[in-house]
XYZ file of C-alpha atoms in Angstrom:
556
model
C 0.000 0.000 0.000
C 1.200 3.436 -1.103
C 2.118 6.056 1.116
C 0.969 9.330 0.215
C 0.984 11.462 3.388
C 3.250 11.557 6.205
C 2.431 13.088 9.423
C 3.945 14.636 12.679
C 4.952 11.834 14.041
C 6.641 9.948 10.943
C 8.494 12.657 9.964
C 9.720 13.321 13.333
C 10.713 9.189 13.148
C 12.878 10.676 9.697
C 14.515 13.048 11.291
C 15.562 11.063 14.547
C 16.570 8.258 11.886
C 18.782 10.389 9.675
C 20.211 11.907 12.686
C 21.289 8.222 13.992
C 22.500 7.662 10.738
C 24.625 10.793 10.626
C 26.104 9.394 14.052
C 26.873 6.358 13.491
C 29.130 7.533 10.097
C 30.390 10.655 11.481
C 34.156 9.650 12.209
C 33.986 8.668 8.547
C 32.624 11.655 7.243
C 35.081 13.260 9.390
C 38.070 11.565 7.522
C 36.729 12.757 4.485
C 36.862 16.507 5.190
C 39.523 18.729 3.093
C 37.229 21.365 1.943
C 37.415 24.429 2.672
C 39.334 23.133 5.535
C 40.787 20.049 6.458
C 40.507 20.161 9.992
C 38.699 16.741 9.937
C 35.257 17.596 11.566
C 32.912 17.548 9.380
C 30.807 14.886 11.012
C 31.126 15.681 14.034
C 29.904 19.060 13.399
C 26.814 17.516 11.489
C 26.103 14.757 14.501
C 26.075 17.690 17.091
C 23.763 20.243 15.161
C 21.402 17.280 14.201
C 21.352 15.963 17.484
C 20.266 19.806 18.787
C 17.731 19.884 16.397
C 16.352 16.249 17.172
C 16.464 17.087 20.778
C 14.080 20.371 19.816
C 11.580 18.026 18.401
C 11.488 15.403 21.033
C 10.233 17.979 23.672
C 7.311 18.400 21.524
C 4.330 16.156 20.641
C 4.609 15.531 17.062
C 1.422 15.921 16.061
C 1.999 18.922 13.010
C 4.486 18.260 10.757
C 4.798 21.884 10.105
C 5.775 22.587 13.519
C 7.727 19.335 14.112
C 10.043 21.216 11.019
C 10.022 24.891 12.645
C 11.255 23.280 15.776
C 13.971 21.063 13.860
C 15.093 24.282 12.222
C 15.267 26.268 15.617
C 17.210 23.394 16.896
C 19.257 23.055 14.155
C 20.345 26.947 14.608
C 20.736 26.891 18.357
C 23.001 23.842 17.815
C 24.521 24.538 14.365
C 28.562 23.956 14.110
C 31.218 24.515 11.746
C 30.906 25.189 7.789
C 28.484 22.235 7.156
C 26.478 22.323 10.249
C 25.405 25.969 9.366
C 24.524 24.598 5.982
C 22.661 22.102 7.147
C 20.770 24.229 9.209
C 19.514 26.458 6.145
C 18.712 23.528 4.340
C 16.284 22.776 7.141
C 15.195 26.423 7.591
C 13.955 27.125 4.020
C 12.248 23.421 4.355
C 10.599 24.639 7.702
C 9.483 27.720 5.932
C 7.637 26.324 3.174
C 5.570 23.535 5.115
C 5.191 25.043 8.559
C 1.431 25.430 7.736
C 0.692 21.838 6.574
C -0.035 19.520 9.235
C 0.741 16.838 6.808
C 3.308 16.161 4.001
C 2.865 14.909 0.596
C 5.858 14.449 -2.202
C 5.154 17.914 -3.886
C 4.874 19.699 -0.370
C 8.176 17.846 0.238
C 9.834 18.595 -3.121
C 8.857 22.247 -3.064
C 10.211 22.503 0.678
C 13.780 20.444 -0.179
C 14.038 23.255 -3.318
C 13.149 25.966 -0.929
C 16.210 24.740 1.772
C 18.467 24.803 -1.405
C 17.335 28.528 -2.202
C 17.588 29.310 1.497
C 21.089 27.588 1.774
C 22.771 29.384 -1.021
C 21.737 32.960 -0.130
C 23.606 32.054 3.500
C 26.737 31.505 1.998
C 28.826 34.287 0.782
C 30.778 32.296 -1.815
C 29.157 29.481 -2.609
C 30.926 26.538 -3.743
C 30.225 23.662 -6.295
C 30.959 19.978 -5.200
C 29.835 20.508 -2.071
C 26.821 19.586 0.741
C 25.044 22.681 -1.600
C 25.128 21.008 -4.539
C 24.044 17.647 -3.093
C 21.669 19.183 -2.180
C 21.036 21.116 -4.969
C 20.850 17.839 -7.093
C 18.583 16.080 -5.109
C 15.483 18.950 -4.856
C 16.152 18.705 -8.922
C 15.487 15.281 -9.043
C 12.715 15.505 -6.443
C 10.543 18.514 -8.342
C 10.680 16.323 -11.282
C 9.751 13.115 -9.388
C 6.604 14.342 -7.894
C 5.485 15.375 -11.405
C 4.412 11.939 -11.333
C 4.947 10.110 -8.478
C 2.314 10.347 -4.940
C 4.232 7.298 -3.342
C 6.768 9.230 -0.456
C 8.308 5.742 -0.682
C 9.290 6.047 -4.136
C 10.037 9.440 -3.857
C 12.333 9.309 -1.479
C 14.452 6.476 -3.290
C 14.957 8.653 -6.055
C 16.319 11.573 -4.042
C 18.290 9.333 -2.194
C 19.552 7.899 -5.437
C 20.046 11.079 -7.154
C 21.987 12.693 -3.786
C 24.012 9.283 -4.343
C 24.614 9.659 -7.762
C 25.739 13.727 -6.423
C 27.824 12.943 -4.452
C 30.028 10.328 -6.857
C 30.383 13.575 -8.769
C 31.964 15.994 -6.416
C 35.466 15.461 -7.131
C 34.976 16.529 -10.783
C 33.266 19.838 -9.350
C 36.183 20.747 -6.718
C 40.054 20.047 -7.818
C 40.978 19.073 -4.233
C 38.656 16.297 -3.510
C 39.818 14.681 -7.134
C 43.657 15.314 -5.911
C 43.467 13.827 -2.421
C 40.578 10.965 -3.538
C 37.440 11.513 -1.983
C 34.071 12.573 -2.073
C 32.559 15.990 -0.172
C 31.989 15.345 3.755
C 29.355 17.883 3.861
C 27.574 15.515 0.460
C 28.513 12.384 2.008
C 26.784 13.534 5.447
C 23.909 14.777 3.627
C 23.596 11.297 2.121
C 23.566 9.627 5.295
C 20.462 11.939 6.229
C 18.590 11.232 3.210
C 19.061 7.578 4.213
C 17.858 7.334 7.714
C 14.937 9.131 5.749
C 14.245 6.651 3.536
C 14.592 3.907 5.760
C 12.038 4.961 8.121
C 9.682 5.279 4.564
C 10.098 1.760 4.328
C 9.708 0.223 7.796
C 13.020 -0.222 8.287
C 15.291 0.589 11.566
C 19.023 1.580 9.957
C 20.603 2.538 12.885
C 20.102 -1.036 14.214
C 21.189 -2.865 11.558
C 24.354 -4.806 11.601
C 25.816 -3.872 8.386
C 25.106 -0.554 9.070
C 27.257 -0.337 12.398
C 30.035 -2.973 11.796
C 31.962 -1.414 7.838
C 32.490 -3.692 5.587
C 35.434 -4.887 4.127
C 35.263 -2.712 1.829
C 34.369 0.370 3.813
C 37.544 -0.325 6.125
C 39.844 -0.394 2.976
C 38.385 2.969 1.875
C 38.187 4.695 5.037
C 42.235 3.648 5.992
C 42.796 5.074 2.496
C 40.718 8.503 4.049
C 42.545 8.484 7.276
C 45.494 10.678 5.010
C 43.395 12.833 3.632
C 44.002 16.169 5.820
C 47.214 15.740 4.870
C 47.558 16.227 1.504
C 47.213 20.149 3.055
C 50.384 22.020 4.558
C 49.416 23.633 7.636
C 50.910 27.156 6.650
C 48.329 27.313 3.749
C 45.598 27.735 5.967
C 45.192 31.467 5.575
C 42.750 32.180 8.292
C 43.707 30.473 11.481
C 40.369 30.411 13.992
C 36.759 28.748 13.409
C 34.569 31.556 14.738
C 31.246 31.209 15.806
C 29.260 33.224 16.947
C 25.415 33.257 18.264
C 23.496 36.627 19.203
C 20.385 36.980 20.396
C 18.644 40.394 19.292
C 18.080 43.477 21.616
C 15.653 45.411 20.821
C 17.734 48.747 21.945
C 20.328 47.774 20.245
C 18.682 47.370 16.843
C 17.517 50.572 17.275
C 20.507 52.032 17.736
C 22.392 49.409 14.999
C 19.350 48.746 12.447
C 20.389 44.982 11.229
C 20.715 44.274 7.546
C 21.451 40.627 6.936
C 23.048 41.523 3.296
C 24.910 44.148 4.623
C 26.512 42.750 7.834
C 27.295 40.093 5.642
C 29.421 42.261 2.936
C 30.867 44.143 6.307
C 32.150 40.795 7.921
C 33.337 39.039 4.413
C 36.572 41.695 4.871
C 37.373 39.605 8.086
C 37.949 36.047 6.669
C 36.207 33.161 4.544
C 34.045 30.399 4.911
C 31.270 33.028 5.754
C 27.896 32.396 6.997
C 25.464 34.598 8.667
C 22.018 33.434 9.100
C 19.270 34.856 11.296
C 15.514 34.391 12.277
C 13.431 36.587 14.445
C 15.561 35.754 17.593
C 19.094 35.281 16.699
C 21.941 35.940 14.401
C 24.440 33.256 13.810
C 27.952 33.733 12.211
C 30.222 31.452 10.831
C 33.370 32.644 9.721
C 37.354 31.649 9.269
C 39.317 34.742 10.349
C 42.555 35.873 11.598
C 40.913 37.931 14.292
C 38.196 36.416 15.934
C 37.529 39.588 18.552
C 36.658 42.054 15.323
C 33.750 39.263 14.807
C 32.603 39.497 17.792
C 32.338 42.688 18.260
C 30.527 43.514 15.489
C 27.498 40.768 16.500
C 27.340 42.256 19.725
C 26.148 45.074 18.266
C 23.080 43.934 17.469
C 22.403 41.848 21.033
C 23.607 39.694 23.101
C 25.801 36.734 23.066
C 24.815 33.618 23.398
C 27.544 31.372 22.490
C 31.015 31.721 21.040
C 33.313 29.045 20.186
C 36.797 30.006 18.437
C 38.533 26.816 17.215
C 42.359 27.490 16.294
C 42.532 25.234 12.968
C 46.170 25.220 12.817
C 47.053 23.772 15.998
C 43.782 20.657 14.575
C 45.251 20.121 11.759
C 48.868 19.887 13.106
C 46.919 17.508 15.423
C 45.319 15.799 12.489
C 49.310 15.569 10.549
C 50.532 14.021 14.086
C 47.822 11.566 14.503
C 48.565 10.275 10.871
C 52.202 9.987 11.374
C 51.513 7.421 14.139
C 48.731 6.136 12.313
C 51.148 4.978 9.670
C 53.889 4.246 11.955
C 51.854 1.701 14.139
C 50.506 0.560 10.637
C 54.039 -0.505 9.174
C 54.719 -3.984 10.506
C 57.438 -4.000 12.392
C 59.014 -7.097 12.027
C 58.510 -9.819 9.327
C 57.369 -12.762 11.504
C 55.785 -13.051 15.067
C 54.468 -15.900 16.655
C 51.346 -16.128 18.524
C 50.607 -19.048 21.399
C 47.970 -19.681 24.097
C 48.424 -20.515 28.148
C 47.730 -20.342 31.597
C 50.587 -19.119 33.814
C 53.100 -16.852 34.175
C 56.145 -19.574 33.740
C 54.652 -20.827 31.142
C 54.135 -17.332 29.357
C 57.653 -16.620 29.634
C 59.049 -20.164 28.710
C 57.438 -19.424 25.255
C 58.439 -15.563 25.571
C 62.279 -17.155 25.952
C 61.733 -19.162 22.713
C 61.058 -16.512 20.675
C 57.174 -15.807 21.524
C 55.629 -12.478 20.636
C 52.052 -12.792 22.485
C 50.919 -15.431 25.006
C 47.013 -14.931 24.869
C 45.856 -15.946 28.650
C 43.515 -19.159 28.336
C 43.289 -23.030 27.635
C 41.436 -25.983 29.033
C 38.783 -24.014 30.915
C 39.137 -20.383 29.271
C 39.213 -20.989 25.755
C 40.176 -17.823 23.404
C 37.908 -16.808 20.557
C 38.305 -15.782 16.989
C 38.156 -12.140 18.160
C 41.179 -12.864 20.556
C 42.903 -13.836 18.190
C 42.143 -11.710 15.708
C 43.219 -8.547 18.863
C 46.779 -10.389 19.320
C 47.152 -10.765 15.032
C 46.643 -6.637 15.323
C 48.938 -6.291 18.369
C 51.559 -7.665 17.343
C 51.506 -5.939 13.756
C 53.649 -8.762 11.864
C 53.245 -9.469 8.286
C 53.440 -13.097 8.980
C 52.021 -15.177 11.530
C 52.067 -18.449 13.301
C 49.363 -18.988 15.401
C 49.644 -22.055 18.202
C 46.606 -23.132 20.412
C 48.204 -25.791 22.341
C 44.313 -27.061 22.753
C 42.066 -29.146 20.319
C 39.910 -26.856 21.687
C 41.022 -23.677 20.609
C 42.220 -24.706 17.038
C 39.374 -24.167 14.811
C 38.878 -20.565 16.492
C 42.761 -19.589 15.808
C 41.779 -20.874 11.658
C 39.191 -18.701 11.766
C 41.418 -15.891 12.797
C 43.788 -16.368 10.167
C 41.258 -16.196 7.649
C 40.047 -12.972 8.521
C 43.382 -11.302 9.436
C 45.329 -8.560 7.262
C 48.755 -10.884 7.560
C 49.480 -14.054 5.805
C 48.553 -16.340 8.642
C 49.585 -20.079 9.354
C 47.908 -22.020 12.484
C 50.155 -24.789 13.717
C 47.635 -27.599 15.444
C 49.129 -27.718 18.209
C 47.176 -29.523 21.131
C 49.040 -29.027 24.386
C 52.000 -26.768 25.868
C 54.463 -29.144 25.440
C 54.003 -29.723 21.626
C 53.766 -25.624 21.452
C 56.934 -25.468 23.464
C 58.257 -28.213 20.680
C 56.864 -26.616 17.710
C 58.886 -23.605 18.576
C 62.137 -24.933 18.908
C 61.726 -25.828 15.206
C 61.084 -22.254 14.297
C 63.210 -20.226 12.235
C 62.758 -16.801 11.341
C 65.320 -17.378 8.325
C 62.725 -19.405 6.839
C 59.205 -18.691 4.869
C 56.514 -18.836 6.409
C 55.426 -22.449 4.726
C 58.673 -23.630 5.265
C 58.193 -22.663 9.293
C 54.784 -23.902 9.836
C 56.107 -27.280 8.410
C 59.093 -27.997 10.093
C 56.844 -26.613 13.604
C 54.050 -29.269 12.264
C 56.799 -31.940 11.874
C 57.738 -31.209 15.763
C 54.445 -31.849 17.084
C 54.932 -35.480 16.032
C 58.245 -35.725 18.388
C 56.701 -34.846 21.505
C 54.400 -36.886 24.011
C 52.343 -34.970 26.685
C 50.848 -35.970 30.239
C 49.191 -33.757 32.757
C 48.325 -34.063 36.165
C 44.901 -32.859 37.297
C 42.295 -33.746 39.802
C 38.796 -34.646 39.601
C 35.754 -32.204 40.479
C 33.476 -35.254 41.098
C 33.368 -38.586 41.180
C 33.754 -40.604 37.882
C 34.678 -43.963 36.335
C 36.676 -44.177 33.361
C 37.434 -47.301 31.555
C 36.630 -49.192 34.879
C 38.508 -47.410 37.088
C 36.489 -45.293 39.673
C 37.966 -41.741 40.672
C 36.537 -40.030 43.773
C 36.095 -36.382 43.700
C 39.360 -34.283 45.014
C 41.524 -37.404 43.343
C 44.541 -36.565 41.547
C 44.500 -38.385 37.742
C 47.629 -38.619 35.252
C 46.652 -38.241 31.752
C 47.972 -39.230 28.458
C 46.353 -38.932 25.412
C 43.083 -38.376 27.066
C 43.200 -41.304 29.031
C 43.560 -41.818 32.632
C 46.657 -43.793 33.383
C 47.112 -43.049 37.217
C 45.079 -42.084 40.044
C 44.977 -41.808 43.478
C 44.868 -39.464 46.619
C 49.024 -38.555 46.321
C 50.151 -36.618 43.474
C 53.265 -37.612 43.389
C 52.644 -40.698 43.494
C 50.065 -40.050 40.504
C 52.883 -38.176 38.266
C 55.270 -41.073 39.094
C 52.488 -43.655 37.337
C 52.256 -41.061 34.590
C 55.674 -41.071 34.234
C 56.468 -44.755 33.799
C 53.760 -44.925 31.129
C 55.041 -42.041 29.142
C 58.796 -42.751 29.363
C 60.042 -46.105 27.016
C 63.210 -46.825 25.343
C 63.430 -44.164 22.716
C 63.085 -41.259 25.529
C 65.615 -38.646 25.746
C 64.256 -35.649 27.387
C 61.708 -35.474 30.265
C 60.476 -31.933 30.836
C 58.195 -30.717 34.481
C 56.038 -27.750 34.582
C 55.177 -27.645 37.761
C 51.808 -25.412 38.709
C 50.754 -22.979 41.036
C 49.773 -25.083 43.600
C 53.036 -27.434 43.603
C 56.474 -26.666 44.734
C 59.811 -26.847 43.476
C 60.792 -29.406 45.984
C 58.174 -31.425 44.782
C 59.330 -31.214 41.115
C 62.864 -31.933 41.854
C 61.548 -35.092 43.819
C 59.576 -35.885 40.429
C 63.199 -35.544 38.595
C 65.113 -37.553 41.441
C 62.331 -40.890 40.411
C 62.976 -40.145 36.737
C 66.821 -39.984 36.774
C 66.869 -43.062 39.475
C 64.593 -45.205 36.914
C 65.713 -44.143 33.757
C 69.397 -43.423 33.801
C 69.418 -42.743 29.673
C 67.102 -39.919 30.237
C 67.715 -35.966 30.818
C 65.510 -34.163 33.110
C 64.801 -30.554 32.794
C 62.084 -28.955 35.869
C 60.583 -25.455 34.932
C 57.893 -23.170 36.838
C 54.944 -23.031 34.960
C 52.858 -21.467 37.882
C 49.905 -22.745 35.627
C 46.385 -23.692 37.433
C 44.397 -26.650 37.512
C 47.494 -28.225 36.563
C 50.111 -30.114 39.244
C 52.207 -30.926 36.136
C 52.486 -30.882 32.900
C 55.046 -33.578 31.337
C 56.690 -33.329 27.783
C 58.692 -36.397 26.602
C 60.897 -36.211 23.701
């Protein structure tokens, strides 16, 4: 079913939409801004004076949409900021202007209104500029006239300005030489977009600020907004002529006015001496100035003498976009990888972190039997340690399909060595190499695994049987393989059995990580049985300080 009228209350859904929109893409739309500025704000600008103007509305009860659009446009000039956010706000005001009698809205009320913003816009500005939010906007009222020529559907409608706004937008580089030189598209047109979008998504029953795709970028999206990031600095910050972001908001006296008539053309010719970026805009209450100027105080005192201040904000755009240059450097230097290989392993215990730190280890992610990393984990420790290639080792069954999934998604070229316990990690990394490629590595680690035999010491949380054997709870079990091969109340006693299943005639090297609740007596009374039973055999006894754990065994 068509819809041909919207009311108070779903245009004030619109606006509240296109306003979460505008939020949730703002530190995009930021990275986008070079024109007339690149002080990389433009979003956040936008997301502040839409969120004044939503805030307007939602102290009402939007019943008119007339006056749900006068009170919009009051918020959006109480709360307007920077260059765009001024815009925006005359887009809005010449809108409010021309439907602020209509209780409800149809497509030629709302063509007529988006034509008369346009109109309203463009007188603000002193010098307007093509490729910009203006001619978005521009665009999409064009489109829109000629739309509801023959289309009653707001639906419909609103696709095609969204479309057409779109289709704008692609072409603001070939309007302004410095978007086409540094590779992007208008942030003023690009936030404008994102408006037009919560529009049309509230048109069609949709919720956009809660979808998924919408708040997590894609792939794609990432790619282009890293390549943004540089944009502000394809600008030397000695070519910004006039230093300070002035702002300035005035509310009208009548003694003053009497004494200073005000003449919207003609203050703005008097101020246009003082800087660029000029707009002054006004209603029956207040006069609002945005300018870039070298001297912020002659602005101000020439709006004071027409009433009373308000609000002033002076923003020194130097000193942001030496900020901006700064933040890029490290940017880049954090994004250079700053080694060629890194390994990545999993385990509980500070010994154990920094046996595998003393082997060559980059990152020990905290977890294992009972705390199992995820994909996301991973994924955190791939960024951390910023190396272009990777060896991931689980040292859990567990944990290995979540450290593949990791190295699909990752930036670096990725290899996940299966390993399934701490001893085969501590294995696998005595056959790494850094001389060698990565393939080359994750083989020669793979082959390792195959060396190594592993049994743990544990105890059991409640009573069990396993393969006819009954354990009571608070029994100690040695395990190998996953099976139970000792168990009783003493733990030594308990690694001894382990032992003497683990060790046979090809052994070399015994190795004890002892855990946090064990001491090193006790290990060295574990190496004393090995050494007295099997002569041939080397014993090496590390702190592991791991929990759940008395031991962990590794037999070469």
């Amino acid at each position: 079913m068509a819809l041909t009228n919207i009311d108070g209350e779903k245009f004030a859904q619109m606006l509240s939409e296109g306003a979460a929109n505008l939020s949730n893409n703002s530190q995009k739309i930021d990275a986008l801004n070079v024109f007339p500025v690149p002080d990389g704000d433009t979003g956040t600008n936008m997301n502040l004076t839409m969120t004044s103007g939503v805030k307007e509305v939602q102290g009402s009860k939007p019943v008119h949409a007339g006056k749900v659009a006068s009170l919009f446009a009051k918020g959006l000039l109480m709360g307007a900021r920077g260059n765009s956010g001024v815009i925006l706000s005359q887009l809005f005001r010449g809108f409010s202007k021309e439907v602020e009698k209509k209780d409800s809205l149809q497509v030629r009320d709302i063509a007529q209104a988006l034509q008369n913003g346009v109109e309203t816009a463009y007188k603000a500005v002193m010098k307007p500029v093509e490729g910009t939010i203006l001619t978005v906007a521009k665009d999409a009222a064009s489109a829109a006239a000629k739309e509801a020529e023959q289309e009653t559907d707001c639906v419909k409608f609103m696709e095609t300005v969204l479309k057409e706004a779109n289709a704008s937008l692609e072409r603001t580089p070939d309007l302004l030489p410095v978007l086409k030189e540094v590779g992007v598209v208008d942030s003023g047109g690009q936030g404008l977009v994102t408006i037009y979008e919560g529009f049309a998504a509230v048109l069609k029953g949709e919720k956009i600020a809660e979808h998924s795709d919408m708040q997590t970028p894609s792939l794609e999206e990432l790619v282009k907004f890293e390549h943004h990031q540089s944009a502000q600095s394809h600008m030397a910050t000695e070519d910004i002529e006039f230093g300070y972001c002035t702002e300035v908001m005035v509310k009208f006296e009548k003694e003053k006015l009497e004494h200073s008539p005000y003449n919207e053309e003609e203050f703005r010719n008097n101020l246009n001496s003082f800087g660029d970026s000029l707009l002054v805009v006004s209603d029956e209450d207040l006069l609002k100035i945005h300018i870039h100027a070298e001297h912020p105080g002659n602005i101000i005192n020439e709006a004071q003498k027409f009433g009373s201040l308000v609000n002033i904000k002076v923003e020194n755009m130097r000193e942001q976009h030496s900020t901006l240059l700064e933040d890029e450097k490290e940017h880049q230097a954090s994004s250079s990888p700053e080694s060629g290989f890194a390994v990545i392993t999993v385990g509980m215990g500070s010994g154990i972190a920094e046996l595998f730190k003393g082997l060559g280890v980059k990152k020990v992610i905290e977890g294992g039997q009972t705390m199992n990393p995820s994909t996301e984990d991973f994924v955190k420790a791939i960024n951390e340690v910023n190396a272009e290639k990777i060896i991931l080792l689980p040292n859990n069954s567990n944990i290995i399909m979540a450290a593949e999934q990791a190295g699909k998604v990752a930036e670096a070229e990725v290899r996940v060595v299966p390993s399934k316990s701490v001893p085969q990690g501590l294995a696998a990394m005595l056959a790494f190499n850094e001389e060698q490629s990565l393939k080359d590595n994750a083989d020669g680690m793979k082959d390792a695994l195959q060396f190594v035999k592993t049994g743990e010491v544990t105890y059991a949380v409640r009573d069990t049987s396993f393969n006819g054997v009954s354990i009571k709870k608070g029994d100690f079990m040695g395990i190998s393989e996953k099976n139970i091969v000792s168990n009783g109340e003493d733990v030594q006693r308990v690694a001894e059995g382990l032992i003497d299943h683990l060790v046979d005639d090809g052994s070399e090297i015994v190795t004890i990580i002892y855990g946090e609740e064990r001491t090193e007596e006790q290990a060295m009374e574990i190496s004393n049985y090995i050494e007295g039973k099997f002569t041939e055999v080397e014993v090496e006894v590390h702190v592991g300080n791991q929990p759940l754990y008395s031991y962990i065994l590794s037999v070469e």
